Coordinates of N, CA and C in Angstrom, one line a residue:
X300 N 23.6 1.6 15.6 CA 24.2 1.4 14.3 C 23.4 2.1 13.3
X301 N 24.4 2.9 12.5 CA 23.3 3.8 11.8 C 22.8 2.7 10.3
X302 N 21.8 3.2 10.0 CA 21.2 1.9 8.6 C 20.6 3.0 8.2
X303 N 20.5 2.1 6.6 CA 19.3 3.0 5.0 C 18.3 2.0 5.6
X304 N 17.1 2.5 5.1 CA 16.2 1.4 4.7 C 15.4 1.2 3.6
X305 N 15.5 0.1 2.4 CA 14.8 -0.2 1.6 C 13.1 -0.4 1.4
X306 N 12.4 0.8 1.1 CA 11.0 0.7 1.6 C 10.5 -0.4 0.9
X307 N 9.8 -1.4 1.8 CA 8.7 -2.7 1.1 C 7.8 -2.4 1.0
X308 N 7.3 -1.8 2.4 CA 5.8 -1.4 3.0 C 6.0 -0.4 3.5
X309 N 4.7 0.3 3.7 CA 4.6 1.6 4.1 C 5.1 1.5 5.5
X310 N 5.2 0.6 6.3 CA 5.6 0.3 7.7 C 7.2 1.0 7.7
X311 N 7.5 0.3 6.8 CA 9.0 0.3 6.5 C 9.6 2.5 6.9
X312 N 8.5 3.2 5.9 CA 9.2 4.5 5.7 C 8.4 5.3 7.3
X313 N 7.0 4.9 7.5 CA 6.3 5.2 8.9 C 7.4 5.2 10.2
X314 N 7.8 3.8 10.2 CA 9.2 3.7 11.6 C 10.4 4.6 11.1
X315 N 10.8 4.9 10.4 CA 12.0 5.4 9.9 C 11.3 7.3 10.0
X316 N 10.2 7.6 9.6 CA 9.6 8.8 9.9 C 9.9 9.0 11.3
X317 N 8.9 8.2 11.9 CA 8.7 8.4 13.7 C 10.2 9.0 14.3
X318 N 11.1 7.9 13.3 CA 12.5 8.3 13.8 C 12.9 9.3 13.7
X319 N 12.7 10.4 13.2 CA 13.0 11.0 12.6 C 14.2 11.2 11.4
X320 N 14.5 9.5 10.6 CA 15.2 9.2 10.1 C 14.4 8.5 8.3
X321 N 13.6 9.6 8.1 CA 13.2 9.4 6.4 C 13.8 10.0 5.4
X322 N 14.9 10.7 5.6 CA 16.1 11.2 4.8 C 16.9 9.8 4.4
X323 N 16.7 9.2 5.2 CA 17.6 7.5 4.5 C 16.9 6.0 4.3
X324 N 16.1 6.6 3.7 CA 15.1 5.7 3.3 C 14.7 5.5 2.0
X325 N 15.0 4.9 1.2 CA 14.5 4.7 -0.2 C 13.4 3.7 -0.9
X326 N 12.6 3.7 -2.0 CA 11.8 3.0 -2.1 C 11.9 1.8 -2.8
X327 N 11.1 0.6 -2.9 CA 12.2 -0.5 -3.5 C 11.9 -0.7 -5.0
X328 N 11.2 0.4 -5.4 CA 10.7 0.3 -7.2 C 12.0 1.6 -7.4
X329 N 12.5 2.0 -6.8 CA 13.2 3.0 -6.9 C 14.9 2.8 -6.9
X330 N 15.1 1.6 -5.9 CA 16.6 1.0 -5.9 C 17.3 0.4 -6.7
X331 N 19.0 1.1 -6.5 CA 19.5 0.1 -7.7 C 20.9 0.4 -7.0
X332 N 21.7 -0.1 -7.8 CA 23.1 0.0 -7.0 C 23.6 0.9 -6.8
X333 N 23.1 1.6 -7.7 CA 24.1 3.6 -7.2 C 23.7 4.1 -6.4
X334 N 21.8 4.0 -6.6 CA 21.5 4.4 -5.6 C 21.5 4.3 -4.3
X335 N 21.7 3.2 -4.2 CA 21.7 2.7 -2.5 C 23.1 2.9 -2.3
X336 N 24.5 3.0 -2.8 CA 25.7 3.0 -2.7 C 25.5 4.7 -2.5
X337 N 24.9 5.6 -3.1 CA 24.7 7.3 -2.9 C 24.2 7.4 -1.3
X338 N 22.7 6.7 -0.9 CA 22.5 6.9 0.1 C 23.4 6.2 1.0
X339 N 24.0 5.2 1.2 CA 25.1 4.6 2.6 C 26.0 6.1 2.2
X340 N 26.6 6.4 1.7 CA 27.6 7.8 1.4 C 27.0 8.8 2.0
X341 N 26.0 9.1 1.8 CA 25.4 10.3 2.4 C 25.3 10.3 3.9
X342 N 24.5 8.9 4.4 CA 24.6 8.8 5.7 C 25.8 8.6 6.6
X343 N 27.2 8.6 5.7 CA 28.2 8.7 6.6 C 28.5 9.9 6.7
X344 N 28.5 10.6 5.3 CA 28.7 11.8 5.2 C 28.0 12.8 6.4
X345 N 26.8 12.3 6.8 CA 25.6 13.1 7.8 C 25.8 12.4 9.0
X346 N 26.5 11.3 9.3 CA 26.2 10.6 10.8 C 26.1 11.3 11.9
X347 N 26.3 12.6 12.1 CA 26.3 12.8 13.6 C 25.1 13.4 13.6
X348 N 24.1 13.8 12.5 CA 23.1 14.3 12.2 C 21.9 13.2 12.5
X349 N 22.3 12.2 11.9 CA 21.6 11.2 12.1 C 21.4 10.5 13.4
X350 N 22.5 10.6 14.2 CA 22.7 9.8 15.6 C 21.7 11.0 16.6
X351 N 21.8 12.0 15.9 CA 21.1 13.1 17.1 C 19.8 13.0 17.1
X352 N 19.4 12.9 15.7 CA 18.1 12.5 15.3 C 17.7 11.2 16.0
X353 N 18.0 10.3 16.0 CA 17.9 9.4 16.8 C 18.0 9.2 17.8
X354 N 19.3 9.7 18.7 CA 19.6 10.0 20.1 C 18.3 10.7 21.0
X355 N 17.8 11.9 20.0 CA 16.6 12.8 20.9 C 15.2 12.1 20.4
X356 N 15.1 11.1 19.5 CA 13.5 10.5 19.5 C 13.5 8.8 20.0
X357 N 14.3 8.4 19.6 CA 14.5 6.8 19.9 C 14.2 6.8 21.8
X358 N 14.1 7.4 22.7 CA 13.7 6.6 24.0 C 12.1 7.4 24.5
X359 N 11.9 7.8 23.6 CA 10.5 8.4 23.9 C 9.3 7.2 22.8
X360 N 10.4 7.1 21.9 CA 9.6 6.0 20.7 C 9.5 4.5 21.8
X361 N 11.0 4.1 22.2 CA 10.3 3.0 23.2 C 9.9 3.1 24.5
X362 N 9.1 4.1 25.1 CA 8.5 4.1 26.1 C 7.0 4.2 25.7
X363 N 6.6 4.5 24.3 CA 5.5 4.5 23.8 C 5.3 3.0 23.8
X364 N 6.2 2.4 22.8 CA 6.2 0.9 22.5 C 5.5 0.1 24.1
X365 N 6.7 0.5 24.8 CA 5.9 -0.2 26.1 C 4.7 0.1 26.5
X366 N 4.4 1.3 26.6 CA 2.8 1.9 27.2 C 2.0 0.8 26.0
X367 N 2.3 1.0 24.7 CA 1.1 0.0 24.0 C 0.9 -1.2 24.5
X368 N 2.0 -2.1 24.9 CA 2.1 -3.6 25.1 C 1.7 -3.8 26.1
X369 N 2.1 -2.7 27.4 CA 1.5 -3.0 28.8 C -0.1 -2.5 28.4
X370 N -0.6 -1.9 27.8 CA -1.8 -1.3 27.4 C -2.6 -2.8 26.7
X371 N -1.8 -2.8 25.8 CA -2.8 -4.5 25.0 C -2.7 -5.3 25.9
X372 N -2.0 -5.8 27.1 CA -1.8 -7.2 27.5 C -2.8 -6.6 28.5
X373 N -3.4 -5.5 29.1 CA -4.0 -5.3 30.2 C -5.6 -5.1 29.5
X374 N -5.7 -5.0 28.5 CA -7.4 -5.3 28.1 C -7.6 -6.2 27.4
X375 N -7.2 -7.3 26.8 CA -7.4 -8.4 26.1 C -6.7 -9.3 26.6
X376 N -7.1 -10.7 26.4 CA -6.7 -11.5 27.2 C -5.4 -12.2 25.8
X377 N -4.7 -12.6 26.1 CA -3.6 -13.1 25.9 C -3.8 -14.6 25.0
X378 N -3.4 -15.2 23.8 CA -3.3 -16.4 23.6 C -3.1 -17.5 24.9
X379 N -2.2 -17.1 25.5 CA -1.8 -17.6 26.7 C -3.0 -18.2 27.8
X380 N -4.0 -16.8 27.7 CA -5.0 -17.0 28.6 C -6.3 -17.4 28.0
X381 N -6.3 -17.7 26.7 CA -7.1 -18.3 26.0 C -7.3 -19.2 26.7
X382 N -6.0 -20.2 26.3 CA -5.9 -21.8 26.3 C -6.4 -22.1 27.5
X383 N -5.5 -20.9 28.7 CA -6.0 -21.5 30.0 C -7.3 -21.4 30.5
X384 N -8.0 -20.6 29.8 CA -9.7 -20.0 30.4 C -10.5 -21.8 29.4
X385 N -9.7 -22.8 28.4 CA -10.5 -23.7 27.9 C -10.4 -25.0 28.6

């Protein structure tokens, strides 16, 4: 589903970069009704631009995601294994 996103934190415009989706991203000292009503328009206006953009980076982004998580859970021990190592 295509989305804007309202930047809070830098996190916010970083994931939407990665995506290669920072053309629909706005910042939130910067938002107001036109504007966020301009960008939903534009991104309909661009959707198939946008889905490709996402189509060719979104499964390489979550196979990173996994390599991290199988990566953190295999060198540190786990809240989980905290409790049980007490």
């Amino acid at each position: 589903v295509p989305c804007v996103a309202i930047e809070y934190d830098h996190k916010t415009r970083g994931i939407m970069r990665d995506l290669g989706l920072e053309d629909w991203v706005t910042g939130i000292a910067e938002v107001s009704p036109d504007s966020l009503v301009a960008l939903i328009d534009r991104l309909f206006a661009t959707r198939a631009e946008y889905v490709s953009r996402l189509t060719s980076r979104l499964p390489r982004y979550v196979a990173d995601a996994h390599d991290i998580t199988f990566i953190r859970t295999r060198t540190r021990p786990t809240t989980v294994d905290a409790h049980r190592a007490a």
